[in-house]
Amino acid sequence: MKANRESSTGGRRAVKPFRRSILVSSINRIFTAAVIAAALFTAVGCNKNKPEEPVATVGSHQITLKQVDSAIKQQIDASGSGTAAAMSPVELTAARLGVLDNLVQAEALFQRAQRDNLVPDDNKVTQEVQKRKQDAGVTEEQFQAQLKQAGLTDEDVKDKVRREMAINALKDREKARVTAPTEEETKKYYEDHKSEFVAERGADISVIAVSPNNNGGDTGAEQKIKAVYAQLRGQTDFATVATQKSEEPNSAIRGGRLGFASEDGLKQSFPALPGVATRLMAMKDGEYTEPLKDGTGNWYIFKLNLKREQAQNLTYDDPSVRKNIVDTVTQQRQQVLLNALMAVSIAETNIKNHLAERLIEHPESMVQMKPSALLQQPAQPQQALPRIVDENQVQNSNRPAANSNAAAANANRPVSNANKK
């Protein structure tokens, strides 16, 4: 079907590529990605499966099997399928060992933050939790339902947020001590990596997204997207409709704007919409598509804001290039300092990894490891729509420290029900 056109206002502008980002579920937005990732497959006490059994002790703090399995279950739910029972005993053991180490590190940092009086009080924690609920677009009813599904309480959330805020305060304090690169250092970085500073062929796009999860099923979603399309055909401004109707809150607040992506980035962003990248690159600036349904049942209408036909070499005179280099080098220096902070925090904390000790004593136990009853429950999918964030930074296509042009990797996930009426 021929693409529709909405006239653009203003002149052509330089479009900066976006940073790769993954939209997590509403409940995961409440918890820091670091805490959730660290708790993905945390350790248990070999094959005993006693919920309150400590698997590690950090100072006076114990990490228990119950905490571990709750975190694992959250990740299973986020993936939308499977159970921990599908893992072999050795895989389960290895995964638990790896993430237990991450949890130990996080606890060591938290205890250092405690010693440095960086732990926020209850009022600040409560305010932060409320802010994150609002940012996530969830009602109190939805939030409580997700807590129940995850087996968590309000106090669990506050504790996680308190720890996250304390650790972030500790890290931010250390990062603030790092100096930015000089002009000479910045220029040298550009000369050493000149071939990497390329603005690739791609497009700046906006979207209106509709999910069956928010509209009583497939029929309701189809009816809504058709009504939205009719509004657009009636010459209603795309950004206005997106703000009012799109069910992806992160882009809706920007009038549906997702940002710039390379052609390959578009393909990675929307794997459940084969051919969408080619389709967008064949359109003209200002045009929008008819409603497109992906393989997971979500509906989209895309608008092409601006297309870059050919890759362009970026020069050092471009302010965005210099900003990118300063940000990249500064982040590298900050990471080195944070690694040192981690090493010192671990060294000054009394740590006992009970799981590792038991495995050394009884190596045969790794082939006997079994998931708890909680982990044998089937996944409770947590719905989420991908987002693409325009960080307004120039792309550096080969270096992970600079902003890649890749879009969100799992953009085929279902739309979040955060905006459900």
Coordinates of C-alpha atoms in Angstrom, one line a residue:
M1 CA 0.0 0.0 0.0
K2 CA 1.3 3.4 -0.8
A3 CA 2.6 5.4 2.1
N4 CA 0.6 8.4 3.3
R5 CA 2.1 11.8 3.7
E6 CA 2.1 14.3 6.5
S7 CA 3.7 17.6 5.6
S8 CA 6.8 18.5 7.6
T9 CA 7.4 21.9 9.1
G10 CA 10.7 23.6 9.3
G11 CA 13.9 22.8 7.5
R12 CA 15.9 19.7 7.5
R13 CA 17.9 19.2 10.6
A14 CA 20.8 17.1 11.6
V15 CA 19.6 13.9 13.3
K16 CA 21.7 12.3 15.9
P17 CA 21.6 8.5 16.3
F18 CA 20.1 7.0 19.4
R19 CA 21.7 4.7 22.0
R20 CA 20.7 1.1 22.1
S21 CA 18.1 0.6 24.9
I22 CA 15.8 -2.2 26.0
L23 CA 12.3 -1.4 27.4
V24 CA 11.8 -3.5 30.5
S25 CA 8.5 -4.3 32.1
S26 CA 6.9 -1.8 34.5
I27 CA 8.0 -3.7 37.6
N28 CA 11.6 -3.9 36.4
R29 CA 11.6 -0.2 35.8
I30 CA 11.0 0.2 39.6
F31 CA 14.2 -1.9 40.3
T32 CA 17.5 -1.0 38.9
A33 CA 18.7 -3.1 36.0
A34 CA 21.8 -3.9 37.9
V35 CA 20.0 -5.3 40.9
I36 CA 17.7 -7.4 38.7
A37 CA 20.5 -8.6 36.4
A38 CA 22.6 -9.4 39.4
A39 CA 19.8 -11.5 40.9
L40 CA 19.1 -13.4 37.7
F41 CA 20.3 -16.8 38.8
T42 CA 21.6 -16.3 42.3
A43 CA 23.0 -19.2 44.3
V44 CA 21.1 -21.7 46.4
G45 CA 22.4 -24.0 49.1
C46 CA 23.3 -26.9 46.8
N47 CA 20.3 -29.4 46.7
K48 CA 18.7 -28.6 50.0
N49 CA 16.3 -26.0 48.7
K50 CA 15.6 -24.5 52.2
P51 CA 14.1 -21.0 51.5
E52 CA 15.8 -19.2 54.4
E53 CA 19.1 -20.9 54.0
P54 CA 22.0 -18.4 53.6
V55 CA 24.0 -18.9 50.4
A56 CA 26.4 -16.1 51.2
T57 CA 27.3 -13.8 54.1
V58 CA 28.6 -10.3 53.5
G59 CA 29.5 -8.7 56.8
S60 CA 26.4 -9.3 58.9
H61 CA 24.1 -9.5 55.8
Q62 CA 22.9 -12.9 54.6
I63 CA 21.7 -13.7 51.0
T64 CA 19.1 -16.4 51.2
L65 CA 17.6 -18.9 48.8
K66 CA 14.2 -17.2 49.1
Q67 CA 15.7 -14.0 47.8
V68 CA 17.5 -15.8 45.1
D69 CA 14.5 -17.8 43.8
S70 CA 12.2 -14.7 43.8
A71 CA 14.7 -12.9 41.6
I72 CA 15.1 -15.8 39.3
K73 CA 11.3 -16.0 38.9
Q74 CA 11.1 -12.4 38.0
Q75 CA 13.6 -13.0 35.2
I76 CA 11.6 -16.0 34.0
D77 CA 8.5 -13.9 33.9
A78 CA 10.3 -11.2 32.0
S79 CA 11.4 -13.6 29.4
G80 CA 7.8 -14.8 29.0
S81 CA 8.4 -18.5 28.7
G82 CA 10.0 -21.5 30.3
T83 CA 11.0 -22.4 33.9
A84 CA 14.2 -22.9 35.7
A85 CA 13.4 -26.6 35.6
A86 CA 14.5 -26.5 31.9
M87 CA 18.1 -25.8 33.0
S88 CA 20.4 -28.7 33.7
P89 CA 21.8 -29.1 37.3
V90 CA 25.2 -28.0 36.1
E91 CA 23.8 -25.0 34.3
L92 CA 21.8 -24.0 37.3
T93 CA 24.8 -24.3 39.6
A94 CA 27.0 -22.3 37.3
A95 CA 24.4 -19.6 36.8
R96 CA 23.8 -19.3 40.5
L97 CA 27.5 -19.1 41.3
G98 CA 28.0 -16.3 38.8
V99 CA 25.1 -14.2 40.0
L100 CA 25.8 -14.8 43.6
D101 CA 29.2 -13.1 43.0
N102 CA 27.3 -10.1 41.6
L103 CA 25.0 -9.9 44.6
V104 CA 28.0 -10.1 46.9
Q105 CA 29.6 -7.2 45.1
A106 CA 26.4 -5.2 45.3
E107 CA 26.1 -5.8 49.0
A108 CA 29.8 -4.9 49.6
L109 CA 29.1 -1.5 47.8
F110 CA 26.0 -1.0 49.9
Q111 CA 27.8 -1.5 53.1
R112 CA 30.5 0.9 52.0
A113 CA 27.8 3.4 51.3
Q114 CA 26.4 2.8 54.8
R115 CA 29.8 3.5 56.3
D116 CA 30.0 6.8 54.3
N117 CA 26.5 7.8 55.4
L118 CA 25.1 7.8 51.9
V119 CA 21.9 5.7 52.6
P120 CA 18.7 7.8 52.0
D121 CA 16.1 8.2 54.6
D122 CA 12.6 6.7 54.4
N123 CA 11.0 9.8 53.0
K124 CA 13.4 10.0 50.1
V125 CA 13.0 6.3 49.3
T126 CA 9.2 6.7 49.4
Q127 CA 9.4 9.7 47.0
E128 CA 11.7 7.8 44.7
V129 CA 9.3 4.8 44.6
Q130 CA 6.4 7.0 43.8
K131 CA 8.3 8.8 41.1
R132 CA 9.3 5.5 39.4
K133 CA 5.7 4.4 39.5
Q134 CA 4.7 7.6 37.7
D135 CA 7.6 7.3 35.2
A136 CA 6.6 3.7 34.5
G137 CA 3.0 4.7 33.8
V138 CA 1.5 2.2 36.2
T139 CA -1.4 2.7 38.5
E140 CA -1.2 1.6 42.2
E141 CA -3.6 -1.2 41.3
Q142 CA -1.4 -2.4 38.5
F143 CA 1.7 -2.1 40.6
Q144 CA 0.3 -4.1 43.5
A145 CA -0.8 -6.8 41.0
Q146 CA 2.7 -7.0 39.6
L147 CA 4.2 -7.2 43.1
K148 CA 1.8 -10.1 44.0
Q149 CA 2.8 -11.9 40.8
A150 CA 6.5 -11.5 41.6
G151 CA 6.0 -12.5 45.2
L152 CA 7.2 -9.2 46.5
T153 CA 5.9 -6.6 49.1
D154 CA 6.0 -2.9 49.3
E155 CA 8.8 -3.2 51.8
D156 CA 10.8 -5.4 49.4
V157 CA 10.5 -2.6 46.8
K158 CA 11.6 0.1 49.2
D159 CA 14.5 -2.0 50.4
K160 CA 15.7 -2.6 46.8
V161 CA 15.3 1.1 45.9
R162 CA 17.0 2.2 49.1
R163 CA 20.0 0.0 48.3
E164 CA 20.1 1.2 44.7
M165 CA 20.0 4.8 45.7
A166 CA 22.8 4.3 48.2
I167 CA 25.0 2.5 45.7
N168 CA 24.3 5.1 43.0
A169 CA 25.2 7.9 45.4
L170 CA 28.5 6.1 46.2
K171 CA 29.2 5.6 42.5
D172 CA 28.2 9.2 41.6
R173 CA 30.5 10.6 44.2
E174 CA 33.4 8.7 42.8
K175 CA 32.5 9.5 39.1
A176 CA 32.4 13.2 40.0
R177 CA 36.1 13.0 40.8
V178 CA 37.0 12.1 37.2
T179 CA 38.3 14.9 35.0
A180 CA 37.2 15.2 31.4
P181 CA 39.8 14.9 28.6
T182 CA 41.6 18.0 27.4
E183 CA 41.2 19.4 23.9
E184 CA 44.5 17.8 22.9
E185 CA 43.4 14.4 24.2
T186 CA 40.0 14.7 22.5
K187 CA 41.6 15.5 19.2
K188 CA 44.0 12.6 19.5
Y189 CA 41.1 10.2 20.2
Y190 CA 39.4 11.4 17.0
E191 CA 42.6 10.9 14.9
D192 CA 43.1 7.4 16.4
H193 CA 39.5 6.4 15.7
K194 CA 38.5 8.6 12.7
S195 CA 37.2 5.7 10.6
E196 CA 34.7 4.9 13.3
F197 CA 32.9 8.2 13.2
V198 CA 30.4 7.6 10.4
A199 CA 26.7 8.6 10.3
E200 CA 25.2 5.6 8.6
R201 CA 22.3 5.3 6.2
G202 CA 19.1 5.2 8.2
A203 CA 16.0 7.1 9.3
D204 CA 14.6 9.2 12.1
I205 CA 11.1 7.8 12.8
S206 CA 8.1 8.2 15.0
V207 CA 5.5 5.5 15.9
I208 CA 2.0 5.0 17.3
A209 CA 1.8 1.6 19.0
V210 CA -1.3 -0.3 20.1
S211 CA -1.5 -3.6 22.0
P212 CA -4.2 -6.1 22.3
N213 CA -3.2 -6.3 26.0
N214 CA -4.6 -2.9 26.6
N215 CA -7.7 -3.2 24.4
G216 CA -9.5 -6.4 25.5
G217 CA -7.8 -8.5 22.8
D218 CA -7.0 -8.5 19.1
T219 CA -10.4 -7.1 18.0
G220 CA -10.2 -4.1 20.3
A221 CA -6.7 -3.4 19.3
E222 CA -7.5 -3.5 15.6
Q223 CA -10.5 -1.2 16.1
K224 CA -8.4 1.3 17.9
I225 CA -5.5 1.4 15.4
K226 CA -8.1 1.8 12.5
A227 CA -9.6 4.7 14.4
V228 CA -6.2 6.2 14.9
Y229 CA -5.4 5.8 11.2
A230 CA -8.7 7.5 10.3
Q231 CA -7.6 10.5 12.4
L232 CA -4.3 10.7 10.6
R233 CA -6.1 10.5 7.2
G234 CA -8.2 13.4 8.4
Q235 CA -5.1 15.5 8.6
T236 CA -4.7 15.4 12.4
D237 CA -1.0 16.0 13.3
F238 CA 0.9 12.7 13.8
A239 CA 2.6 13.9 17.0
T240 CA -0.7 15.0 18.5
V241 CA -2.3 11.6 17.8
A242 CA 0.8 9.8 19.1
T243 CA 0.8 11.7 22.4
Q244 CA -2.9 10.9 22.9
K245 CA -3.2 7.4 21.6
S246 CA 0.1 5.6 21.5
E247 CA 0.5 2.9 24.2
E248 CA 4.3 3.1 24.3
P249 CA 4.7 5.8 27.0
N250 CA 8.4 6.5 26.4
S251 CA 7.9 7.7 22.9
A252 CA 4.3 9.0 23.3
I253 CA 5.5 11.8 25.6
R254 CA 7.7 12.9 22.6
G255 CA 4.9 12.9 20.1
G256 CA 5.8 9.3 19.1
R257 CA 9.4 10.1 18.2
L258 CA 11.7 7.1 18.5
G259 CA 14.8 8.8 17.1
F260 CA 17.4 7.9 14.5
A261 CA 18.4 4.3 13.6
S262 CA 20.6 2.9 10.9
E263 CA 18.9 0.6 8.4
D264 CA 20.4 -2.4 10.2
G265 CA 19.3 -0.9 13.5
L266 CA 15.7 -0.8 12.3
K267 CA 15.8 -4.5 11.3
Q268 CA 17.2 -5.4 14.8
S269 CA 14.5 -3.2 16.5
F270 CA 11.6 -4.8 14.8
P271 CA 12.3 -8.4 14.0
A272 CA 8.6 -9.2 14.3
L273 CA 8.0 -6.8 11.4
P274 CA 10.0 -8.3 8.5
G275 CA 10.7 -5.7 5.8
V276 CA 9.8 -2.7 7.9
A277 CA 13.3 -1.2 7.5
T278 CA 13.2 -1.6 3.7
R279 CA 9.7 -0.1 3.7
L280 CA 10.7 3.0 5.7
M281 CA 13.8 3.6 3.6
A282 CA 11.6 3.6 0.5
M283 CA 9.3 6.3 1.9
K284 CA 9.6 10.0 1.6
D285 CA 10.2 12.4 4.5
G286 CA 6.9 13.1 6.2
E287 CA 5.1 10.0 5.0
Y288 CA 3.5 7.5 7.3
T289 CA 2.5 3.8 6.9
E290 CA -0.9 2.2 7.1
P291 CA -1.4 0.1 10.3
L292 CA 1.1 -2.7 10.5
K293 CA 0.6 -5.8 12.7
D294 CA 3.6 -7.7 13.9
G295 CA 4.0 -11.3 14.7
T296 CA 3.1 -10.9 18.3
G297 CA -0.2 -9.1 17.7
N298 CA 0.9 -5.5 18.3
W299 CA -0.1 -2.8 15.8
Y300 CA 2.1 0.1 14.6
I301 CA 1.9 3.1 12.4
F302 CA 5.3 4.5 11.5
K303 CA 6.1 8.0 10.3
L304 CA 9.4 8.8 8.5
N305 CA 10.6 12.1 9.9
L306 CA 13.9 12.3 8.0
K307 CA 15.9 9.8 5.9
R308 CA 19.7 9.7 5.4
E309 CA 20.3 8.1 2.1
Q310 CA 24.1 7.7 2.3
A311 CA 26.6 7.2 5.0
Q312 CA 28.5 10.3 5.9
N313 CA 31.9 10.8 7.5
L314 CA 31.8 13.0 10.5
T315 CA 34.5 15.6 11.1
Y316 CA 36.1 16.8 14.3
D317 CA 34.5 20.2 13.7
D318 CA 31.1 18.7 14.3
P319 CA 30.2 19.7 18.0
S320 CA 28.4 16.4 18.4
V321 CA 31.6 14.5 17.5
R322 CA 33.6 16.3 20.2
K323 CA 30.8 15.8 22.7
N324 CA 30.7 12.1 22.0
I325 CA 34.5 11.8 22.4
V326 CA 34.4 13.7 25.7
D327 CA 31.6 11.5 27.0
T328 CA 33.2 8.3 25.8
V329 CA 36.6 9.0 27.4
T330 CA 35.1 10.3 30.6
Q331 CA 32.9 7.2 30.9
Q332 CA 36.0 5.0 30.3
R333 CA 37.8 6.8 33.1
Q334 CA 34.9 6.6 35.4
Q335 CA 34.5 2.9 34.8
V336 CA 38.2 2.3 35.7
L337 CA 37.6 4.2 39.0
L338 CA 34.4 2.2 39.7
N339 CA 36.3 -1.0 39.2
A340 CA 38.8 0.2 41.8
L341 CA 36.0 1.1 44.1
M342 CA 34.6 -2.4 43.7
A343 CA 37.9 -4.0 44.4
V344 CA 38.5 -2.0 47.6
S345 CA 34.9 -2.5 48.8
I346 CA 35.3 -6.3 48.4
A347 CA 38.7 -6.3 50.1
E348 CA 37.5 -4.4 53.2
T349 CA 34.4 -6.6 53.7
N350 CA 34.2 -10.0 55.5
I351 CA 32.7 -12.2 52.8
K352 CA 31.7 -15.9 53.0
N353 CA 30.4 -17.6 49.9
H354 CA 28.7 -20.7 51.4
L355 CA 27.6 -22.1 48.1
A356 CA 31.2 -22.1 46.7
E357 CA 32.5 -23.6 49.9
R358 CA 30.0 -26.4 49.7
L359 CA 30.8 -27.1 46.1
I360 CA 34.5 -27.4 46.8
E361 CA 33.7 -29.7 49.7
H362 CA 31.1 -31.8 47.7
P363 CA 31.7 -31.3 43.9
E364 CA 29.2 -34.0 43.2
S365 CA 26.4 -31.8 44.4
M366 CA 26.5 -29.7 41.2
V367 CA 24.8 -32.6 39.3
Q368 CA 22.2 -32.9 42.0
M369 CA 21.1 -29.2 42.0
K370 CA 17.3 -28.8 41.6
P371 CA 15.1 -25.7 41.3
S372 CA 12.7 -24.9 44.1
A373 CA 9.0 -25.2 43.8
L374 CA 8.8 -21.5 42.9
L375 CA 11.1 -21.9 40.0
Q376 CA 9.1 -24.8 38.6
Q377 CA 6.1 -22.6 38.0
P378 CA 5.5 -21.5 34.4
A379 CA 6.4 -18.0 33.4
Q380 CA 3.9 -15.2 34.0
P381 CA 4.7 -12.9 31.0
Q382 CA 5.3 -9.3 31.8
Q383 CA 4.3 -7.3 28.8
A384 CA 6.6 -4.6 27.4
L385 CA 7.0 -2.6 24.2
P386 CA 10.4 -1.8 22.9
R387 CA 11.6 1.8 23.0
I388 CA 14.2 3.6 21.0
V389 CA 15.9 6.4 22.8
D390 CA 17.5 9.3 20.9
E391 CA 20.4 10.3 23.2
N392 CA 21.4 13.1 20.8
Q393 CA 24.9 11.8 20.5
V394 CA 26.9 11.1 17.4
Q395 CA 27.3 7.5 16.6
N396 CA 30.6 5.7 16.7
S397 CA 29.6 2.6 14.9
N398 CA 32.3 0.2 16.1
R399 CA 33.1 1.1 19.7
P400 CA 30.8 0.0 22.5
A401 CA 31.8 3.0 24.5
A402 CA 30.4 5.4 21.9
N403 CA 26.7 5.3 21.0
S404 CA 25.9 2.6 18.6
N405 CA 23.2 2.9 15.9
A406 CA 21.6 -0.3 16.9
A407 CA 18.1 -0.1 18.1
A408 CA 16.5 -2.0 21.0
A409 CA 17.2 -5.7 20.4
N410 CA 13.9 -7.1 21.6
A411 CA 11.5 -4.8 20.0
N412 CA 9.1 -7.6 19.2
R413 CA 8.0 -7.9 22.8
P414 CA 4.3 -7.1 23.5
V415 CA 3.2 -3.6 24.2
S416 CA 3.3 -2.6 27.9
N417 CA -0.1 -2.4 29.6
A418 CA 1.1 0.6 31.6
N419 CA -1.4 2.9 29.8
K420 CA -4.3 0.6 30.1
K421 CA -7.5 2.7 30.8

